[in-house]
Amino acid sequence: METTKKLFRTSVIAIVLIFGEAGFSQEYPWSIYPLELGNIWVTRDFWWRPYYRLEIVDSGVVIEGESYFKTKCTYRTIHGSLNESFIYHRITDSEYVIRFDSSGLYVNPKVKYYKVDTQPGDYWQNLTIISGSEIIHYFVVDTSYYLVFGTSTKVREIFVTDSSGYENYTFWSEEFGLLEHYVHDFELGNYIYLRGCVIDGVLYGDTTFLTVGVDDIQTTPVAEYKLFQNYPNPFNPTTTIEYELKEYALVNLKVYDLLGNEVAELINEEKYAGRYSSSFNGNGLSSGVYFYKLTIGGNTQVRKMILMR
């Protein structure tokens, strides 16, 4: 695998986030590392918490006789509600990054999320009390180098699943912590990425955190335009993407791979009101999940498609 693939893009990739009603997908799927006082992370998603900011504000909180780092979490939902909460992390003697979870969903509240310097083949698990999702399995499946914030960085891919077959993919680095979180789902999906961070006093990426009113962060109403699910889906190798405009507008339609790399620009021109279609050919691309993004006037809609050979 190439060592300079771009993992993050400066342009915003809007990808729909849907939280399930059961299992580990209920909680915000972000844990932090490295653990140092003052470190900050700003994540981006496009459904419930558009911007999410985590900052380590204390390094000596004692819980059940063990010292934890206290992290302040701040986010504003798309409905305009500003929320704050605190979570607690520590590194165990066996170098697991754990979070103390007091929700009562886990048999052991000391939930393992990551292992320092983990390698392919490593495995761990967490036990929950949720029927159908009792065991959450973590498998380290790959380590590869990617370009992260301009630096060639070793990234660990961790496959996460539960007893019901629900699937997660998380991507970690020792330098920046959790980089991406993706939930595999054939209809919608859950994608969150690290927008920027401050590690040991050094700024990486964009840590701007929006605390403006809801009117400033809403997307364009669906009535103005609509992006339809591609067909066929899954596809091999061609598929059709349709969209509908209610008024004259500049239209941009692009396709991205799972890591946010642009693979094709299908449309970039002005269009009158009406319904349009565009064909995408996946020849030369590997099987997997891709996203197509419709941008109109700075507003976006995104859907997922599957190339299956």
GROMACS .gro file of N, CA and C in nm, residues 30-36 55-63 66-72 86-92 96-102 109-114:
model
  129
   30TRP      N    1  -1.625   0.776   2.028
   30TRP     CA    2  -1.493   0.839   2.021
   30TRP      C    3  -1.422   0.822   2.154
   31SER      N    4  -1.301   0.769   2.148
   31SER     CA    5  -1.215   0.762   2.265
   31SER      C    6  -1.087   0.834   2.230
   32ILE      N    7  -1.009   0.873   2.330
   32ILE     CA    8  -0.896   0.961   2.302
   32ILE      C    9  -0.763   0.898   2.340
   33TYR      N   10  -0.660   0.945   2.272
   33TYR     CA   11  -0.522   0.904   2.294
   33TYR      C   12  -0.436   0.992   2.203
   34PRO      N   13  -0.318   1.036   2.244
   34PRO     CA   14  -0.249   1.012   2.371
   34PRO      C   15  -0.308   1.094   2.485
   35LEU      N   16  -0.291   1.042   2.606
   35LEU     CA   17  -0.348   1.104   2.725
   35LEU      C   18  -0.247   1.198   2.789
   36GLU      N   19  -0.265   1.327   2.765
   36GLU     CA   20  -0.181   1.431   2.825
   36GLU      C   21  -0.269   1.552   2.853
   55GLU      N   22  -1.142   1.790   2.534
   55GLU     CA   23  -1.021   1.849   2.591
   55GLU      C   24  -0.992   1.787   2.727
   56ILE      N   25  -0.869   1.740   2.745
   56ILE     CA   26  -0.829   1.685   2.875
   56ILE      C   27  -0.804   1.801   2.970
   57VAL      N   28  -0.884   1.808   3.077
   57VAL     CA   29  -0.879   1.923   3.168
   57VAL      C   30  -0.823   1.888   3.306
   58ASP      N   31  -0.804   1.758   3.334
   58ASP     CA   32  -0.751   1.718   3.464
   58ASP      C   33  -0.682   1.583   3.446
   59SER      N   34  -0.578   1.560   3.524
   59SER     CA   35  -0.501   1.437   3.508
   59SER      C   36  -0.495   1.353   3.635
   60GLY      N   37  -0.573   1.391   3.736
   60GLY     CA   38  -0.561   1.319   3.862
   60GLY      C   39  -0.692   1.287   3.930
   61VAL      N   40  -0.793   1.252   3.852
   61VAL     CA   41  -0.923   1.217   3.909
   61VAL      C   42  -0.920   1.070   3.952
   62VAL      N   43  -0.948   1.043   4.078
   62VAL     CA   44  -0.941   0.907   4.131
   62VAL      C   45  -1.080   0.843   4.129
   63ILE      N   46  -1.089   0.729   4.060
   63ILE     CA   47  -1.212   0.650   4.054
   63ILE      C   48  -1.178   0.508   4.092
   66GLU      N   49  -0.810   0.433   4.128
   66GLU     CA   50  -0.720   0.449   4.013
   66GLU      C   51  -0.732   0.590   3.957
   67SER      N   52  -0.621   0.641   3.904
   67SER     CA   53  -0.614   0.777   3.855
   67SER      C   54  -0.656   0.784   3.708
   68TYR      N   55  -0.744   0.879   3.675
   68TYR     CA   56  -0.796   0.895   3.540
   68TYR      C   57  -0.772   1.037   3.489
   69PHE      N   58  -0.764   1.050   3.357
   69PHE     CA   59  -0.766   1.180   3.292
   69PHE      C   60  -0.911   1.220   3.271
   70LYS      N   61  -0.944   1.342   3.308
   70LYS     CA   62  -1.080   1.393   3.292
   70LYS      C   63  -1.089   1.472   3.163
   71THR      N   64  -1.186   1.437   3.079
   71THR     CA   65  -1.202   1.501   2.949
   71THR      C   66  -1.336   1.572   2.941
   72LYS      N   67  -1.332   1.699   2.907
   72LYS     CA   68  -1.454   1.776   2.886
   72LYS      C   69  -1.499   1.761   2.742
   86PHE      N   70  -1.859   1.500   3.077
   86PHE     CA   71  -1.722   1.463   3.109
   86PHE      C   72  -1.705   1.312   3.098
   87ILE      N   73  -1.592   1.269   3.045
   87ILE     CA   74  -1.558   1.128   3.038
   87ILE      C   75  -1.418   1.110   3.097
   88TYR      N   76  -1.385   0.986   3.132
   88TYR     CA   77  -1.263   0.959   3.207
   88TYR      C   78  -1.187   0.844   3.143
   89HIS      N   79  -1.057   0.867   3.116
   89HIS     CA   80  -0.973   0.768   3.050
   89HIS      C   81  -0.846   0.743   3.132
   90ARG      N   82  -0.791   0.626   3.115
   90ARG     CA   83  -0.660   0.595   3.172
   90ARG      C   84  -0.596   0.486   3.088
   91ILE      N   85  -0.466   0.463   3.107
   91ILE     CA   86  -0.394   0.354   3.042
   91ILE      C   87  -0.359   0.252   3.149
   92THR      N   88  -0.396   0.127   3.126
   92THR     CA   89  -0.371   0.022   3.224
   92THR      C   90  -0.226  -0.022   3.219
   96TYR      N   91  -0.366  -0.093   2.780
   96TYR     CA   92  -0.496  -0.070   2.717
   96TYR      C   93  -0.544   0.070   2.752
   97VAL      N   94  -0.600   0.139   2.652
   97VAL     CA   95  -0.667   0.266   2.678
   97VAL      C   96  -0.810   0.233   2.716
   98ILE      N   97  -0.851   0.273   2.835
   98ILE     CA   98  -0.986   0.239   2.880
   98ILE      C   99  -1.062   0.366   2.915
   99ARG      N  100  -1.193   0.355   2.909
   99ARG     CA  101  -1.281   0.462   2.953
   99ARG      C  102  -1.369   0.409   3.064
  100PHE      N  103  -1.384   0.486   3.169
  100PHE     CA  104  -1.473   0.446   3.277
  100PHE      C  105  -1.615   0.481   3.237
  101ASP      N  106  -1.699   0.380   3.219
  101ASP     CA  107  -1.835   0.398   3.171
  101ASP      C  108  -1.933   0.368   3.283
  102SER      N  109  -2.004   0.470   3.329
  102SER     CA  110  -2.097   0.454   3.440
  102SER      C  111  -2.241   0.436   3.395
  109PRO      N  112  -1.720  -0.168   3.402
  109PRO     CA  113  -1.727  -0.028   3.357
  109PRO      C  114  -1.596   0.023   3.298
  110LYS      N  115  -1.487  -0.053   3.314
  110LYS     CA  116  -1.358  -0.012   3.259
  110LYS      C  117  -1.347  -0.069   3.117
  111VAL      N  118  -1.397   0.008   3.021
  111VAL     CA  119  -1.415  -0.038   2.884
  111VAL      C  120  -1.288  -0.015   2.803
  112LYS      N  121  -1.237  -0.121   2.740
  112LYS     CA  122  -1.116  -0.112   2.658
  112LYS      C  123  -1.151  -0.064   2.517
  113TYR      N  124  -1.076   0.037   2.470
  113TYR     CA  125  -1.099   0.088   2.335
  113TYR      C  126  -0.978   0.071   2.244
  114TYR      N  127  -0.861   0.071   2.300
  114TYR     CA  128  -0.740   0.069   2.218
  114TYR      C  129  -0.627   0.013   2.302
   0.00000   0.00000   0.00000
